[in-house]
CSV table of C-alpha atoms (C1' of nucleotides) in Angstrom, one decimal:
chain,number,residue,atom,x,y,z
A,15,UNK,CA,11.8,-9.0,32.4
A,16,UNK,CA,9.0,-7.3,33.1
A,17,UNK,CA,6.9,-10.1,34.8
A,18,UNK,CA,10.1,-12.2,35.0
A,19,UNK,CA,9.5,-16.1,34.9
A,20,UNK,CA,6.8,-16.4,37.3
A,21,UNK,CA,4.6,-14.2,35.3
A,22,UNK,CA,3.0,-13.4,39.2
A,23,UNK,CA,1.5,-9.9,38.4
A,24,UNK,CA,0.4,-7.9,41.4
A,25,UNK,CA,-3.0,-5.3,41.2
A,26,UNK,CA,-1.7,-1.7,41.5
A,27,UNK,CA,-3.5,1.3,41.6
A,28,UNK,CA,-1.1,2.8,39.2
A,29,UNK,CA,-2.0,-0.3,36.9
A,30,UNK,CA,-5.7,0.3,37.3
A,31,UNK,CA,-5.7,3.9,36.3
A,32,UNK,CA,-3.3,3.5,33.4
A,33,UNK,CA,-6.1,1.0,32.0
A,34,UNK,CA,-9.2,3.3,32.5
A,35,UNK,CA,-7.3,5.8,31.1
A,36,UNK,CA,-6.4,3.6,27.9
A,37,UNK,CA,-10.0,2.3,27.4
A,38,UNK,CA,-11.7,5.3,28.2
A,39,UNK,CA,-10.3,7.1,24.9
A,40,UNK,CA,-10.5,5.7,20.9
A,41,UNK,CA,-7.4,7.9,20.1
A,42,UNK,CA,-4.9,5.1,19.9
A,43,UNK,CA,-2.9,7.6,22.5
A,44,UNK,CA,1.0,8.1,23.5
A,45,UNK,CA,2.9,6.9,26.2
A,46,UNK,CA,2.9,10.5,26.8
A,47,UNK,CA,-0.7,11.3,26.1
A,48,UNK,CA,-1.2,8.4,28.8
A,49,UNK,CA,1.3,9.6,31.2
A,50,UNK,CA,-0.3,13.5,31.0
A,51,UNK,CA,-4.0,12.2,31.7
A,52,UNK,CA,-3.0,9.6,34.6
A,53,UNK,CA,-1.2,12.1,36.1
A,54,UNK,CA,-4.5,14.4,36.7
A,55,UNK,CA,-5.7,11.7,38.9
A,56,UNK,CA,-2.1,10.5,40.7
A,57,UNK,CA,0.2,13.6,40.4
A,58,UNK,CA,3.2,11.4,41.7
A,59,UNK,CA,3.2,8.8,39.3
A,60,UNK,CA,6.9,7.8,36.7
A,61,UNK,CA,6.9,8.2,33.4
A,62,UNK,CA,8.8,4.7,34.0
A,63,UNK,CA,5.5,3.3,35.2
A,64,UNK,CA,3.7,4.0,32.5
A,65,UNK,CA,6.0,2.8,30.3
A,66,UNK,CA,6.4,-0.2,32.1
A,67,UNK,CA,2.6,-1.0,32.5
A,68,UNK,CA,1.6,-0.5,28.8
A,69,UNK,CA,4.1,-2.9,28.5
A,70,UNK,CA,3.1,-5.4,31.1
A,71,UNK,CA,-0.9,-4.9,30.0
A,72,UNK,CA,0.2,-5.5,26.1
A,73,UNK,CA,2.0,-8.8,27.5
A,74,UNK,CA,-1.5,-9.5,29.5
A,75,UNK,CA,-3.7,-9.0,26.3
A,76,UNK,CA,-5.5,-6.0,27.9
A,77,UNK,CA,-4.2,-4.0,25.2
A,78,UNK,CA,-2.7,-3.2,22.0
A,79,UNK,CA,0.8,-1.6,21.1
A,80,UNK,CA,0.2,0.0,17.5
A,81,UNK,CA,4.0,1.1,15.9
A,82,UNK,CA,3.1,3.4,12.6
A,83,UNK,CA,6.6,4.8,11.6
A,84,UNK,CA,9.4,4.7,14.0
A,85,UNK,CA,9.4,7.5,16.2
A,86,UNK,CA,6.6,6.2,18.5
A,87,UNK,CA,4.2,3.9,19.3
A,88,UNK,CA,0.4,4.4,19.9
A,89,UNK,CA,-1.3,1.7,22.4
A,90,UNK,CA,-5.1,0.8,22.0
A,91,UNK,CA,-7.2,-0.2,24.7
A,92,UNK,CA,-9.4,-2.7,22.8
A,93,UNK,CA,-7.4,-5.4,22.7
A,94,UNK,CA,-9.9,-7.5,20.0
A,95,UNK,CA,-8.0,-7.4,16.7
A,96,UNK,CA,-9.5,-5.2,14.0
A,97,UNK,CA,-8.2,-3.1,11.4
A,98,UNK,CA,-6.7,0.8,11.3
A,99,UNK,CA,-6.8,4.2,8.6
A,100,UNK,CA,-4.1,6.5,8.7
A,101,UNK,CA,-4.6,9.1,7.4
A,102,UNK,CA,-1.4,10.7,5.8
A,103,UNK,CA,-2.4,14.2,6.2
A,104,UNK,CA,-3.9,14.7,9.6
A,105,UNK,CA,-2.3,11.8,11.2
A,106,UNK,CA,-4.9,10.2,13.4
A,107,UNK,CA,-5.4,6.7,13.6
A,108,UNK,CA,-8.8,5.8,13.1
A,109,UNK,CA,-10.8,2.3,14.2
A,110,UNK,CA,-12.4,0.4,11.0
A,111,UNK,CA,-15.2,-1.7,10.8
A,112,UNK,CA,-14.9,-3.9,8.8
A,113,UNK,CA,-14.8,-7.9,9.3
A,114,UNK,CA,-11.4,-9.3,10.9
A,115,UNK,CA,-10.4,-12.4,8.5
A,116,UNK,CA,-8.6,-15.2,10.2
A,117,UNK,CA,-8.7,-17.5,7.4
A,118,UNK,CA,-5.9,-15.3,6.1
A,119,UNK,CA,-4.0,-16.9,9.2
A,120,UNK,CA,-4.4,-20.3,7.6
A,121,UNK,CA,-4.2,-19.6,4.4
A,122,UNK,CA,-0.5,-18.1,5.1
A,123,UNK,CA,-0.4,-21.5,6.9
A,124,UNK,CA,-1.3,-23.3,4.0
A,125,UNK,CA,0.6,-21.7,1.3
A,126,UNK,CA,3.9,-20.8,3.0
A,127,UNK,CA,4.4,-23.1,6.3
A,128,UNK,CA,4.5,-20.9,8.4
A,129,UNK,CA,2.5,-20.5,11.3
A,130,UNK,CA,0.5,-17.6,11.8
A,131,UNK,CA,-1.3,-16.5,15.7
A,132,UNK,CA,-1.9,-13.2,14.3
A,133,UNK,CA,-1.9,-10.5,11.9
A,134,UNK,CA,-2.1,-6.8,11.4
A,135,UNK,CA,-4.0,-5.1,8.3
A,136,UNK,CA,-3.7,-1.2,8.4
A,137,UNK,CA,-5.1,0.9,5.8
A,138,UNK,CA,-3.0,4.6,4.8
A,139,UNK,CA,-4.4,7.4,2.8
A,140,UNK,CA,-6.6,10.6,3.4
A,141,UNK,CA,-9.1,10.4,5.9
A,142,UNK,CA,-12.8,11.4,5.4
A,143,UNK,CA,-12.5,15.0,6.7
A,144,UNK,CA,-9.1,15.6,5.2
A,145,UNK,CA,-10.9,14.8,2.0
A,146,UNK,CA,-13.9,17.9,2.3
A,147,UNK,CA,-11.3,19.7,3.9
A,148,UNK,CA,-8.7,19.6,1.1
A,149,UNK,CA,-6.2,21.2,3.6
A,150,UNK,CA,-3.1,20.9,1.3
A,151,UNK,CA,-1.7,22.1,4.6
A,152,UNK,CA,0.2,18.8,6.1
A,153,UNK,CA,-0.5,19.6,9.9
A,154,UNK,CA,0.5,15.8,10.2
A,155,UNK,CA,1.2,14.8,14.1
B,29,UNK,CA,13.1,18.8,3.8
B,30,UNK,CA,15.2,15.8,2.4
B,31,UNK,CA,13.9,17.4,-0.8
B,32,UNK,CA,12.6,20.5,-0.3
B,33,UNK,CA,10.0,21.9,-2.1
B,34,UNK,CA,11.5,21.5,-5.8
B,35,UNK,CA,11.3,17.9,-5.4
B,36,UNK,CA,14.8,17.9,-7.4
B,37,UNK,CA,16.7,15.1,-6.7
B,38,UNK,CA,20.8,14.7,-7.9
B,39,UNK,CA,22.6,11.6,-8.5
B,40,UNK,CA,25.3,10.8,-6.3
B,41,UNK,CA,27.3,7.5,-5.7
B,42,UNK,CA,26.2,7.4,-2.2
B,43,UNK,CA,22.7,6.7,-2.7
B,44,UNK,CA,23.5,4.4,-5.6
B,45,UNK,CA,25.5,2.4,-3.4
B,46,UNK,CA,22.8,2.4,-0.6
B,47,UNK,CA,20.0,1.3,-3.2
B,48,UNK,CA,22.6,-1.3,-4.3
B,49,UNK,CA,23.1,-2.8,-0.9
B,50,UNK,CA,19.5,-2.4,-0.1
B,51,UNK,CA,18.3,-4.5,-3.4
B,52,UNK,CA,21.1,-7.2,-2.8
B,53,UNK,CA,19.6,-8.6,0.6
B,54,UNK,CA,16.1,-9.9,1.1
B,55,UNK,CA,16.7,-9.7,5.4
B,56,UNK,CA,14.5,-6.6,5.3
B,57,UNK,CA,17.7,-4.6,6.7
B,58,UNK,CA,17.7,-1.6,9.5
B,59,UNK,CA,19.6,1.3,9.0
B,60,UNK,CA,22.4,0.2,10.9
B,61,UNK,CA,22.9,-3.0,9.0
B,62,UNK,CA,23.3,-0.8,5.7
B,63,UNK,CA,25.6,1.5,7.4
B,64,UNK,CA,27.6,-1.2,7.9
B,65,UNK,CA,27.5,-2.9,4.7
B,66,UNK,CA,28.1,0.8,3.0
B,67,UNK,CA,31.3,1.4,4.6
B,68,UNK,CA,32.5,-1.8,3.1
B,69,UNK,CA,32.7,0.0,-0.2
B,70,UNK,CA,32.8,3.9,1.4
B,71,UNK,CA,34.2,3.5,4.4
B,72,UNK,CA,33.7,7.4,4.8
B,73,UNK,CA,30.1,7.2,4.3
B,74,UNK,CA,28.4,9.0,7.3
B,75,UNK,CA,25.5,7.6,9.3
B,76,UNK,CA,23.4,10.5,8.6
B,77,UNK,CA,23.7,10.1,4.8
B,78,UNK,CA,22.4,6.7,5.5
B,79,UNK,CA,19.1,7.9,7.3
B,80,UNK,CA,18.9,10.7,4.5
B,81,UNK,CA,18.9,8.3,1.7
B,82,UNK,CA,17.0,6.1,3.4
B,83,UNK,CA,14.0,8.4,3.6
B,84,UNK,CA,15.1,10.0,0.1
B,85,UNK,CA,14.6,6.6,-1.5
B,86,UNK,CA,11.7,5.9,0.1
B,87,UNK,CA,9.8,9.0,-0.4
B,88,UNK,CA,10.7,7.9,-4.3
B,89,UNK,CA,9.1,4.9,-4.4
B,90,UNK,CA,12.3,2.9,-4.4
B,91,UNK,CA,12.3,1.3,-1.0
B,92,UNK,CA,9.6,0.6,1.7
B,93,UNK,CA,10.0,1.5,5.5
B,94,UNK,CA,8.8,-1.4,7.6
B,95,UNK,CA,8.3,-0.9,11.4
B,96,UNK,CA,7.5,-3.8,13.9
B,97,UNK,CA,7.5,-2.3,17.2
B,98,UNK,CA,8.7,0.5,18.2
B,99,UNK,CA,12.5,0.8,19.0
B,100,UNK,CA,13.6,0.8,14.7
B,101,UNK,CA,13.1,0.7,11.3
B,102,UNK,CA,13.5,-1.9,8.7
B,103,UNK,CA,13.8,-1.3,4.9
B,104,UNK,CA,13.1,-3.4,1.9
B,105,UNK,CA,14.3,-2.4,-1.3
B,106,UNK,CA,11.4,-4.4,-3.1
B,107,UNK,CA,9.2,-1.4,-3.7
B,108,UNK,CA,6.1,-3.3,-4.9
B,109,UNK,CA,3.6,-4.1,-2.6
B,110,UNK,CA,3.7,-7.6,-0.8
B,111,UNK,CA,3.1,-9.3,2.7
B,112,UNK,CA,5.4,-9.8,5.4
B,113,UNK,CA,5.2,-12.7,8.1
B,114,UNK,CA,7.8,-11.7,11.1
B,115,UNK,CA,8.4,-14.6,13.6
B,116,UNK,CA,8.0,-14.0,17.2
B,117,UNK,CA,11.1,-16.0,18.4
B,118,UNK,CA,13.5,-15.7,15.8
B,119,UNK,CA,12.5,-12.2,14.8
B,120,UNK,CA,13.4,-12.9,10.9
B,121,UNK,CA,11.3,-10.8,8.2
B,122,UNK,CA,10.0,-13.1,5.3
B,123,UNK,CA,8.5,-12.3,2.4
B,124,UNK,CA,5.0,-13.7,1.8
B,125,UNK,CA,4.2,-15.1,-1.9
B,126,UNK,CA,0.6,-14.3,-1.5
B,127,UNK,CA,-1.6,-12.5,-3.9
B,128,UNK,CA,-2.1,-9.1,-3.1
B,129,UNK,CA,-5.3,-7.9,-2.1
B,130,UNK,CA,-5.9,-4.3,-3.5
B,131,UNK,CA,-9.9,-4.3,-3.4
B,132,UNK,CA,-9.5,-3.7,-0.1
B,133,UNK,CA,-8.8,-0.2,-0.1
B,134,UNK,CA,-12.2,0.3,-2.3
B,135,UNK,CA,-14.0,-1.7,0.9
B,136,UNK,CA,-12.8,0.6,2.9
B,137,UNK,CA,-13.3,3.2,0.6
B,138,UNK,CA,-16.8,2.1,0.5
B,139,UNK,CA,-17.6,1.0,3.9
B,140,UNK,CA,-15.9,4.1,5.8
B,141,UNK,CA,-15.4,6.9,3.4
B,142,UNK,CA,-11.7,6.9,4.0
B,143,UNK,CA,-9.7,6.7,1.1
B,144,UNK,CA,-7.2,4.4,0.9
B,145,UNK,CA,-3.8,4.9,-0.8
B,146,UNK,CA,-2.2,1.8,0.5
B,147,UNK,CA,-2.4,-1.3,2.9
B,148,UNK,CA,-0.2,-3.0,4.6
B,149,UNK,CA,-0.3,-6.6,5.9
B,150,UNK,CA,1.2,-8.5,8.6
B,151,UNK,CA,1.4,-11.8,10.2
B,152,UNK,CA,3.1,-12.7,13.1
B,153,UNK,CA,4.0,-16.6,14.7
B,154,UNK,CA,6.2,-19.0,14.4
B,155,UNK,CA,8.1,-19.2,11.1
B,156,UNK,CA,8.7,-22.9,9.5
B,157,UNK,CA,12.4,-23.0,10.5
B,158,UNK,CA,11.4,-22.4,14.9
B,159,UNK,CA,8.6,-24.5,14.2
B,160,UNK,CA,11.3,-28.0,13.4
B,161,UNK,CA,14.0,-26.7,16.1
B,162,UNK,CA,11.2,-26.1,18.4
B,163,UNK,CA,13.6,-24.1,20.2
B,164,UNK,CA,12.0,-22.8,23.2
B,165,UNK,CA,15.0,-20.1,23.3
B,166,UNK,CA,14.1,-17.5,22.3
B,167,UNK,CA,17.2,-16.0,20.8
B,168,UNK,CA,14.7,-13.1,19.1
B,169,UNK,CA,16.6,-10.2,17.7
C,8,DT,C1',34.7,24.8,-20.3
C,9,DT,C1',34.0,27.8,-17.0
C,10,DT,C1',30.9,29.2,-13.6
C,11,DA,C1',27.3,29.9,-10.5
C,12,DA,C1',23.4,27.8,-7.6
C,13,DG,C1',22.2,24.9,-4.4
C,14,DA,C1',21.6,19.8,-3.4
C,15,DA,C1',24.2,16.4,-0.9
C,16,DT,C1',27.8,15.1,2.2
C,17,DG,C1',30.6,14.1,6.6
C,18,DA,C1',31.0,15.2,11.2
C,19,DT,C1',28.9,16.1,15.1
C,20,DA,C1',25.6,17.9,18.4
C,21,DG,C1',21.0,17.4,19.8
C,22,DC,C1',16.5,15.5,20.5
C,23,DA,C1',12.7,12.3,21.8
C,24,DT,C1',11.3,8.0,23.1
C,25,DT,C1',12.2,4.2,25.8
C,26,DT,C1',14.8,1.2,29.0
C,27,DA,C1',17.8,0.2,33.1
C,28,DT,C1',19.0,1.0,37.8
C,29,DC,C1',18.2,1.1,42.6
C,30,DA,C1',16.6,2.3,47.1
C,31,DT,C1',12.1,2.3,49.0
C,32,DC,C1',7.2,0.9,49.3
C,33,DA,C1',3.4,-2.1,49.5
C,34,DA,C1',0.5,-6.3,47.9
C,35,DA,C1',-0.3,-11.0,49.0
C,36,DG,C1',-0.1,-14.9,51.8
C,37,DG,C1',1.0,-17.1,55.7
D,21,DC,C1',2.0,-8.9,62.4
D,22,DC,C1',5.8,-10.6,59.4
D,23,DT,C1',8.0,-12.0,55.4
D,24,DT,C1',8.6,-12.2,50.5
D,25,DT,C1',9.2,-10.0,46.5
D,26,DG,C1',6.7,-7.5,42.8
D,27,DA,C1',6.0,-2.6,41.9
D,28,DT,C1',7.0,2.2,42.3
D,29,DG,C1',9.3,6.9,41.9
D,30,DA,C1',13.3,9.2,40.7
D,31,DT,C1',16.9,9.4,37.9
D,32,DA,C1',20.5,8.1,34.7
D,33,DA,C1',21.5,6.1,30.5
D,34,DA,C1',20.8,3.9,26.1
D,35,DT,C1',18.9,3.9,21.6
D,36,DG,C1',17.5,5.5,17.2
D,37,DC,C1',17.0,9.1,14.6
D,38,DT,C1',17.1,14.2,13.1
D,39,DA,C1',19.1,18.9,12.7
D,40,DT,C1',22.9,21.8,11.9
D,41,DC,C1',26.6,23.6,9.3
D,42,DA,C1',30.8,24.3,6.7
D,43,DT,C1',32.5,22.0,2.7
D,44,DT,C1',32.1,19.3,-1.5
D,45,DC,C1',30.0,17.8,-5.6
D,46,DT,C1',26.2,17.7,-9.3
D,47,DT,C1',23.9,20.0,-12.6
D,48,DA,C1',22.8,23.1,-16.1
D,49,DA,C1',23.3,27.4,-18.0
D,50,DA,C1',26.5,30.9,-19.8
DNA sequence: TTTAAGAATGATAGCATTTATCATCAAAGG
DNA sequence: CCTTTGATGATAAATGCTATCATTCTTAAA
């Protein structure tokens, strides 16, 4: 019930910050991360309204909630779809560039009946420098 | 350290029974569904061994862990790779009978210089059943 | 078949992430 | 200004999962 049935959504400054914060990094970050770096610029602000913001700016389209195992989630401030790497060993999410294919959407459409608005493709495996690295050391997360 | 460093696994009727229950649904079950359908046949079956097995079967290539958002886990004990389309107001799991895609991972290979073990591939909208109802209630989850 | 090693269990406590609650504050429109 | 009500900060609470540990059970070797 975040922006109940009206869907009226008021500007904040809280709101504001949280979203420069979000687009001003690739990292796909925390709530946490998000919560540590907004509060260098407003010391006073609630974990709550962080939480409550990525929520209300995923629901707005202004970003991205990314949920890679179950412990956490990750939020993205480009809200365009395109594709992900993580890698298994390092744990960092990385942005790919490579073309986003909506006629998958239809051709789900097509084949199965049901209707598809979106889709996800993420990619898992070692990323470019934990390959030269060869760090057999999992410093995953 | 479900399995330490050995790797050694032992057979126990716990996790035979879990693999059993997990291979006789196609729902794409959470934990809790399991434990629930385990203590049907062990009623002294502990949570914990659930979550244990769980990852223990996984980690064997036995299962796969789905997450959609962030608050749990689903599992599927179809361990081959295949597509999943999850519908945004009934919040069902379906299996997708589309051909799987795996030159993929050599684009990305190519394209990024990541290497690519896996991919995963989602689709979210409405699912043939909510699309006939059109029931505006959304009665997700 | 006995025995020893240690993997797996059940029970429970603990942890981390996220959500709900509520009194107060402030944005938007008259 | 004044009113309405969405948003906030502080905090409690819920949820999902993991860690701990004494005990039990599997396995393979003696």
């Amino acid at each position: 019930m975040a922006a109940k049935q009206t869907g009226f959504v008021r500007k904040t400054k809280q709101r504001e910050v949280i979203l420069e914060v979000l687009r001003s990094t690739k990292s796909h970050p925390t709530a946490d991360w998000v919560y540590q770096e907004v509060r260098k610029k407003m010391p006073n602000v609630s974990l709550g309204t962080i939480y409550r913001n990525l929520k209300t700016l995923t629901e707005m389209g202004e970003a991205l909630e990314l949920s890679y195992g179950s412990t956490y989630s990750r939020f993205d401030g480009n809200p365009e779809n395109h594709y992900h790497f993580v890698c298994e060993n390092c744990g960092s999410v990385i942005d790919l560039d490579i073309p986003v294919t909506d006629a998958l959407e239809r051709e789900v459409a097509e084949k199965t009946g049901h209707k598809a608005a979106s889709h996800r493709l993420e990619f898992y495996g070692l990323c470019r420098d934990c390959q030269t690295n060869d760090s057999t050391n999992g410093s995953l997360h």
